[in-house]
Coordinates of C-alpha atoms and ligand atoms in Angstrom, one line a residue:
M1 CA -23.2 -3.0 18.4
S2 CA -21.7 -6.4 18.1
G3 CA -18.2 -4.5 18.9
V4 CA -18.1 -2.1 16.7
K5 CA -16.6 0.9 17.3
R6 CA -14.8 2.5 14.1
V7 CA -15.7 1.5 10.8
G8 CA -13.7 2.2 7.7
I9 CA -15.4 2.9 3.8
L10 CA -13.8 2.1 0.5
T11 CA -15.0 2.8 -2.7
G12 CA -12.9 0.4 -5.1
G13 CA -13.1 -0.6 -8.9
G14 CA -14.1 1.5 -12.0
D15 CA -16.0 4.6 -10.5
C16 CA -19.8 5.1 -11.4
P17 CA -22.9 7.7 -10.0
G18 CA -23.9 6.5 -6.7
L19 CA -20.9 5.9 -4.7
N20 CA -21.4 9.1 -2.5
A21 CA -24.9 8.4 -1.9
V22 CA -23.7 4.9 -0.2
I23 CA -21.1 6.5 1.7
R24 CA -23.2 9.0 3.1
A25 CA -26.0 6.5 4.0
V26 CA -23.5 4.0 5.9
A27 CA -21.6 6.8 7.3
K28 CA -24.5 9.1 8.4
P29 CA -26.0 6.3 10.3
A30 CA -23.0 5.4 11.6
M31 CA -22.0 8.7 13.1
N32 CA -25.6 8.7 14.6
A33 CA -24.9 5.6 16.4
G34 CA -21.7 7.1 17.8
L35 CA -19.3 5.0 15.9
E36 CA -16.2 6.8 14.0
V37 CA -16.1 6.8 10.4
Y38 CA -12.7 6.6 8.4
G39 CA -12.2 7.2 4.6
I40 CA -10.1 4.7 2.8
E41 CA -9.0 6.9 -0.2
D42 CA -8.7 5.2 -3.6
G43 CA -10.2 1.9 -2.4
Y44 CA -7.6 -0.7 -1.4
L45 CA -4.5 1.5 -2.5
G46 CA -5.4 3.4 0.5
L47 CA -5.0 0.2 2.7
I48 CA -1.8 -0.6 1.0
E49 CA -0.1 3.2 1.4
D50 CA -1.7 3.6 4.9
R51 CA -4.0 6.4 3.1
I52 CA -6.9 6.4 6.0
R53 CA -8.8 9.4 7.5
P54 CA -11.5 10.4 9.8
L55 CA -14.3 11.7 8.2
S56 CA -16.5 14.2 9.9
Y57 CA -20.3 14.7 9.4
S58 CA -19.5 17.8 6.9
D59 CA -17.4 15.6 5.0
V60 CA -20.4 13.2 4.2
S61 CA -23.0 16.0 3.8
G62 CA -24.5 17.4 0.5
I63 CA -23.0 14.2 -1.4
L64 CA -25.9 12.7 -2.4
T65 CA -26.4 13.8 -5.6
V66 CA -22.8 14.3 -6.6
G67 CA -21.4 11.7 -9.1
G68 CA -17.9 10.3 -8.5
T69 CA -16.4 9.1 -5.2
I70 CA -15.5 11.9 -2.2
L71 CA -12.9 8.8 -1.2
G72 CA -11.4 8.3 -4.5
S73 CA -11.1 4.7 -6.1
C74 CA -8.8 2.6 -8.0
N75 CA -9.4 -0.5 -10.4
K76 CA -5.7 -1.8 -10.1
A77 CA -5.1 -2.5 -6.4
N78 CA -5.8 -5.9 -5.6
P79 CA -3.7 -6.7 -2.0
A80 CA -3.3 -10.5 -2.8
D81 CA -1.7 -9.5 -6.4
F82 CA -0.6 -5.6 -6.1
S83 CA 1.7 -4.7 -9.1
V84 CA 5.2 -2.4 -8.2
W85 CA 6.9 -1.0 -10.7
E86 CA 10.7 -2.5 -10.3
D87 CA 13.8 -2.2 -12.9
G88 CA 11.4 -1.0 -15.7
K89 CA 8.4 -3.9 -15.2
W90 CA 5.7 -4.6 -13.2
V91 CA 6.2 -7.4 -10.1
K92 CA 3.0 -8.9 -8.4
Y93 CA 3.5 -9.3 -4.7
D94 CA 1.0 -10.4 -1.7
V95 CA 0.5 -7.3 0.1
R96 CA -2.5 -8.3 2.7
D97 CA -0.1 -8.4 5.8
K98 CA 0.6 -4.7 5.6
V99 CA -2.9 -4.3 5.1
V100 CA -4.1 -6.2 8.0
E101 CA -1.2 -4.1 9.9
N102 CA -2.5 -1.0 8.5
I103 CA -6.4 -2.2 9.4
D104 CA -5.2 -3.1 13.0
R105 CA -3.2 -0.1 13.4
Y106 CA -6.1 2.3 12.8
G107 CA -8.2 -0.1 14.9
L108 CA -11.1 -0.9 11.9
D109 CA -13.7 -3.2 13.5
V110 CA -15.3 -3.4 9.9
I111 CA -15.2 -2.0 6.5
F112 CA -17.8 -1.1 4.1
V113 CA -16.8 -2.3 0.6
I114 CA -18.4 -0.5 -1.9
G115 CA -17.5 -2.1 -5.5
G116 CA -18.1 -4.7 -8.2
D117 CA -16.3 -8.3 -9.1
G118 CA -13.1 -7.0 -8.4
T119 CA -13.4 -5.6 -5.2
M120 CA -15.5 -8.5 -4.0
S121 CA -12.6 -10.8 -4.9
G122 CA -10.4 -8.5 -2.9
A123 CA -12.5 -8.3 0.1
A124 CA -12.6 -12.5 -0.3
D125 CA -8.7 -12.8 0.3
L126 CA -8.6 -10.3 3.0
I127 CA -11.5 -12.1 4.7
D128 CA -8.9 -15.1 4.8
R129 CA -6.8 -13.0 6.9
G130 CA -9.7 -12.4 9.4
V131 CA -10.4 -8.6 8.2
R132 CA -14.6 -8.2 8.5
M133 CA -16.0 -7.0 5.7
I134 CA -19.4 -5.9 4.6
G135 CA -20.1 -5.3 0.9
V136 CA -22.4 -3.4 -1.4
P137 CA -22.8 -3.5 -5.0
K138 CA -21.8 -1.2 -7.5
T139 CA -21.2 -1.1 -11.2
I140 CA -22.4 0.2 -14.3
D141 CA -21.6 -3.0 -15.8
N142 CA -24.5 -4.7 -13.4
D143 CA -22.6 -8.0 -14.2
L144 CA -22.2 -8.8 -10.4
C145 CA -23.7 -12.0 -9.3
S146 CA -26.4 -12.9 -7.1
T147 CA -28.1 -9.5 -7.1
E148 CA -30.5 -8.4 -10.2
I149 CA -29.3 -4.8 -10.0
T150 CA -26.2 -2.8 -9.0
F151 CA -26.0 0.6 -8.5
G152 CA -25.1 2.7 -10.9
H153 CA -26.2 0.8 -13.6
N154 CA -29.4 3.0 -14.1
T155 CA -27.6 6.2 -14.7
A156 CA -25.4 4.7 -17.6
V157 CA -28.5 3.3 -19.1
T158 CA -29.9 6.7 -19.3
T159 CA -26.6 8.7 -20.4
A160 CA -26.2 5.9 -23.2
S161 CA -30.0 5.8 -24.2
D162 CA -29.9 9.5 -24.7
A163 CA -26.6 9.3 -26.4
L164 CA -28.3 6.8 -28.8
D165 CA -31.0 8.7 -29.0
K166 CA -29.2 11.5 -30.3
V167 CA -27.3 9.5 -32.8
H168 CA -31.0 8.7 -34.0
T169 CA -31.7 11.9 -35.7
T170 CA -28.3 12.2 -37.0
A171 CA -28.4 8.8 -38.9
S172 CA -32.3 9.5 -40.0
S173 CA -30.8 12.6 -41.7
H174 CA -27.8 11.3 -43.6
H175 CA -29.1 7.9 -44.4
R176 CA -25.9 6.7 -42.2
V177 CA -25.9 3.3 -40.3
M178 CA -24.6 4.7 -37.3
I179 CA -22.9 1.6 -34.5
M180 CA -22.3 3.2 -31.0
E181 CA -20.0 1.0 -28.6
L182 CA -21.0 1.2 -25.4
M183 CA -19.1 -0.5 -21.8
G184 CA -20.4 -3.4 -19.8
R185 CA -17.0 -5.9 -20.2
Y186 CA -18.0 -9.5 -20.7
A187 CA -21.9 -8.7 -19.8
G188 CA -24.5 -7.0 -22.0
W189 CA -26.7 -5.6 -19.7
L190 CA -25.8 -1.8 -20.2
T191 CA -25.9 -2.6 -24.4
L192 CA -29.3 -4.4 -24.0
N193 CA -31.2 -2.0 -21.8
S194 CA -30.1 1.2 -23.2
G195 CA -30.7 -0.3 -27.3
V196 CA -33.8 -1.2 -26.3
A197 CA -34.7 2.3 -24.3
S198 CA -33.9 4.0 -27.4
G199 CA -35.1 1.5 -30.1
A200 CA -31.9 0.5 -31.5
D201 CA -32.3 -1.6 -34.6
V202 CA -29.5 -4.2 -34.1
I203 CA -28.2 -5.1 -30.6
L204 CA -25.0 -6.8 -30.5
I205 CA -24.4 -8.2 -27.0
P206 CA -21.5 -10.9 -25.9
E207 CA -24.1 -13.6 -24.7
I208 CA -25.2 -13.9 -28.5
P209 CA -22.5 -13.8 -31.2
F210 CA -23.1 -12.0 -34.0
D211 CA -22.8 -12.9 -37.7
I212 CA -21.6 -9.9 -39.6
N213 CA -23.5 -10.6 -42.7
A214 CA -27.1 -10.7 -40.9
V215 CA -26.1 -7.4 -39.4
A216 CA -25.4 -6.4 -43.0
E217 CA -28.3 -8.1 -44.2
H218 CA -30.6 -6.1 -41.7
C219 CA -29.3 -2.7 -42.7
I220 CA -30.1 -3.5 -46.4
T221 CA -33.4 -4.9 -45.6
R222 CA -34.1 -1.6 -43.6
S223 CA -33.2 0.6 -46.5
T224 CA -35.0 -1.7 -49.3
H225 CA -37.9 -1.0 -47.1
G226 CA -38.0 2.7 -46.7
K227 CA -35.7 2.9 -43.8
R228 CA -33.0 4.7 -44.9
F229 CA -30.7 4.3 -41.7
T230 CA -30.1 1.5 -38.8
I231 CA -28.8 2.3 -35.3
I232 CA -26.6 -0.2 -33.8
A233 CA -26.0 -0.5 -30.3
V234 CA -22.6 -2.9 -29.5
G235 CA -21.3 -3.6 -26.1
E236 CA -17.5 -3.7 -26.0
G237 CA -17.4 -7.4 -25.0
A238 CA -19.3 -8.7 -28.2
T239 CA -18.0 -10.7 -30.2
Q240 CA -18.1 -13.3 -33.8
A241 CA -18.7 -17.0 -34.0
D242 CA -15.2 -17.7 -33.3
G243 CA -15.2 -16.1 -29.8
Q244 CA -12.8 -13.7 -30.2
K245 CA -12.6 -10.5 -28.3
F246 CA -12.2 -7.2 -29.7
I247 CA -9.5 -5.9 -27.1
D248 CA -8.3 -2.4 -27.4
H249 CA -5.3 -2.4 -24.7
I250 CA -3.5 -4.4 -21.9
V251 CA -3.5 -3.0 -18.7
E252 CA -0.2 -4.5 -17.1
N253 CA -1.0 -3.7 -13.5
S254 CA -4.2 -4.6 -13.2
P255 CA -5.8 -7.6 -11.6
D256 CA -8.4 -7.3 -14.9
P257 CA -5.7 -6.4 -17.6
V258 CA -7.9 -6.7 -21.0
R259 CA -9.3 -3.3 -21.8
L260 CA -12.2 -4.0 -24.4
G261 CA -12.9 -1.7 -27.6
G262 CA -12.6 -1.6 -31.3
V263 CA -16.2 -3.5 -32.3
A264 CA -17.9 -0.6 -33.8
K265 CA -15.0 0.3 -35.8
Y266 CA -15.2 -3.0 -37.2
I267 CA -18.3 -3.4 -38.1
A268 CA -18.7 0.1 -39.4
D269 CA -15.9 -0.9 -41.8
K270 CA -17.5 -4.3 -42.9
V271 CA -21.2 -2.9 -43.2
E272 CA -19.8 -0.5 -45.8
E273 CA -17.8 -3.4 -47.4
I274 CA -20.9 -5.5 -47.8
A275 CA -23.5 -3.6 -48.1
G276 CA -22.1 -0.2 -49.6
L277 CA -23.9 1.7 -47.0
D278 CA -22.5 5.3 -45.2
T279 CA -21.7 4.2 -41.9
R280 CA -20.0 6.0 -39.0
S281 CA -18.7 4.8 -35.4
M282 CA -18.4 6.0 -32.0
V283 CA -17.3 4.7 -28.7
L284 CA -19.2 6.3 -26.1
G285 CA -16.5 5.8 -23.1
H286 CA -16.2 6.9 -19.7
V287 CA -19.2 9.2 -19.9
Q288 CA -21.0 6.6 -19.2
R289 CA -19.8 6.6 -15.4
G290 CA -19.9 9.9 -15.2
G291 CA -22.1 12.7 -13.8
S292 CA -24.6 12.7 -11.1
P293 CA -26.9 9.9 -10.4
T294 CA -30.4 9.8 -11.7
P295 CA -32.9 9.7 -9.1
R296 CA -33.5 5.9 -9.2
D297 CA -30.0 5.1 -8.1
R298 CA -29.8 7.8 -5.4
I299 CA -32.7 5.8 -4.2
L300 CA -30.7 2.4 -4.7
A301 CA -27.6 3.2 -3.1
S302 CA -29.1 4.6 -0.2
C303 CA -31.2 1.5 0.2
F304 CA -28.0 -0.3 -0.3
G305 CA -26.1 1.6 2.2
Y306 CA -28.9 1.6 5.1
H307 CA -29.0 -2.3 4.5
A308 CA -25.3 -2.4 4.8
F309 CA -25.2 -0.7 8.2
E310 CA -27.9 -2.7 9.5
L311 CA -26.0 -6.0 8.8
C312 CA -22.8 -4.4 10.9
K313 CA -25.6 -3.6 13.5
A314 CA -26.5 -7.1 13.6
G315 CA -23.0 -8.5 13.4
R316 CA -23.7 -10.0 10.0
F317 CA -19.4 -9.9 8.6
N318 CA -18.6 -10.6 5.5
E319 CA -21.9 -10.4 3.8
L320 CA -22.7 -8.5 0.4
V321 CA -26.1 -6.5 0.3
V322 CA -28.0 -7.5 -3.1
M323 CA -31.5 -7.1 -4.7
N324 CA -33.6 -9.3 -6.0
R325 CA -37.3 -9.0 -7.3
N326 CA -37.5 -5.8 -5.7
E327 CA -36.1 -7.2 -2.0
I328 CA -32.8 -6.4 -0.5
S329 CA -30.7 -8.8 1.2
S330 CA -27.5 -10.2 1.5
V331 CA -25.3 -13.3 0.5
P332 CA -21.8 -13.8 1.8
I333 CA -19.2 -11.9 -0.2
K334 CA -17.2 -15.1 -0.8
S335 CA -19.8 -17.0 -2.7
V336 CA -19.9 -13.8 -5.4
A337 CA -16.0 -13.6 -5.7
N338 CA -14.4 -14.3 -9.2
K339 CA -17.4 -14.6 -11.0
I340 CA -19.9 -12.4 -13.5
R341 CA -23.7 -12.3 -14.0
T342 CA -24.3 -12.4 -18.0
V343 CA -27.7 -12.0 -19.2
P344 CA -29.6 -15.0 -19.9
L345 CA -30.2 -16.0 -23.6
D346 CA -34.1 -16.2 -23.1
H347 CA -34.4 -12.9 -20.8
P348 CA -37.6 -11.1 -21.6
I349 CA -35.9 -7.9 -22.7
I350 CA -34.1 -10.0 -25.6
Q351 CA -37.7 -11.9 -26.3
T352 CA -39.3 -8.1 -26.2
A353 CA -36.8 -6.5 -28.4
K354 CA -36.8 -9.8 -30.8
A355 CA -40.8 -8.7 -31.2
V356 CA -40.4 -5.8 -32.3
G357 CA -38.1 -6.8 -34.9
T358 CA -34.4 -6.2 -33.7
S359 CA -31.6 -7.8 -35.1
F360 CA -29.4 -9.3 -32.2
G361 CA -27.1 -10.1 -35.4
V362 CA -27.9 -13.3 -36.4
F363 CA -29.8 -15.2 -39.2
E364 CA -33.2 -16.7 -37.3
Ligands
F6P1 O1 -16.3 -2.3 -14.9 C1 -16.5 -0.9 -15.2 C2 -16.0 -0.1 -16.8 O2 -16.4 0.8 -17.0 C3 -16.5 -1.4 -17.7 O3 -17.7 -1.3 -18.2 C4 -15.1 -1.2 -18.7 O4 -14.8 -2.1 -19.3 C5 -13.9 -0.7 -17.7 O5 -14.4 -0.7 -16.5 C6 -13.4 0.4 -18.2 O6 -11.9 0.3 -17.5 P1 -11.3 1.7 -17.3 O7 -11.6 2.8 -16.5 O8 -9.7 0.9 -16.6 O9 -10.5 2.1 -18.4

């Protein structure tokens, strides 16, 4: 077992369905192989604040279908850039020495880090200090580099599609333009996939800056052709041609402080003003991160966890499990740090949507 006797597991960043499935898929084989498994609470925060506890077989049993994470998570604690509240303001510290001290004290030979780009960037910073890590790619946003899919995304797409389907019927009854804002940060995967899955009439993603006049015109055209309602799926990171983002608020003590939001309301107001149509906007929000993982995510998360432990057995540390063209492999964690994967403009799903008349908010 490449000298490994004791392993730690942490779940970092925003939670998503499937985290527990990975914990189970790493911990059970590790325990079966005679290793001791420790759970680190609330992501890197647990390493900083010394909240690390042994996990038993019963802790990791019966959790496959449970949403969230039994270990807790945190999207604010990067050890190299950690905020502490002092004298009425946030002050940043590099607390990696303390983290390494805690890891050594518990004798953790390797840490399985289950997370997205922020968590992998944090892992890359700790690898520099000699910590051994193995990464598993999570996020509803599907924006992690080097992998075509992250677990959690399929469940979020399912939730968002279901919400869009429900809005469809009420939009049709009331002859309204209904705009739903979806998560996904600076990548449009979640909006594109759920928009196409539910037949949204307009899909607005960060990768394709929209023209509000083109959006309004599409609604008018539909109206004059007898379709008296329009469904618009918009990603929270969508922008107009000037590239300015819609920012909801700033989380000062977060390494990634910007929280996006507000684009759906803007579109609703403008379309009403330009086209004189009845509009309603809504923000689907954190419901996209909740609930039980879909069967597809349960399988993906389990396979990712299994492969992560196989890497450990082979002594292949500091790698991230990835999936491309349906095959699981791995890449160095450092190669994905501080990067995101956006939707390519020539992606077949965009072409498919355009072919059935979906507007991306631009004059063609
Ligand atoms: O990265 C996952 C995500 O849900 C994004 O889609 C969203 O922008 C962000 O996290 C929200 O973060 P928070 O939970 O801090 O509001």
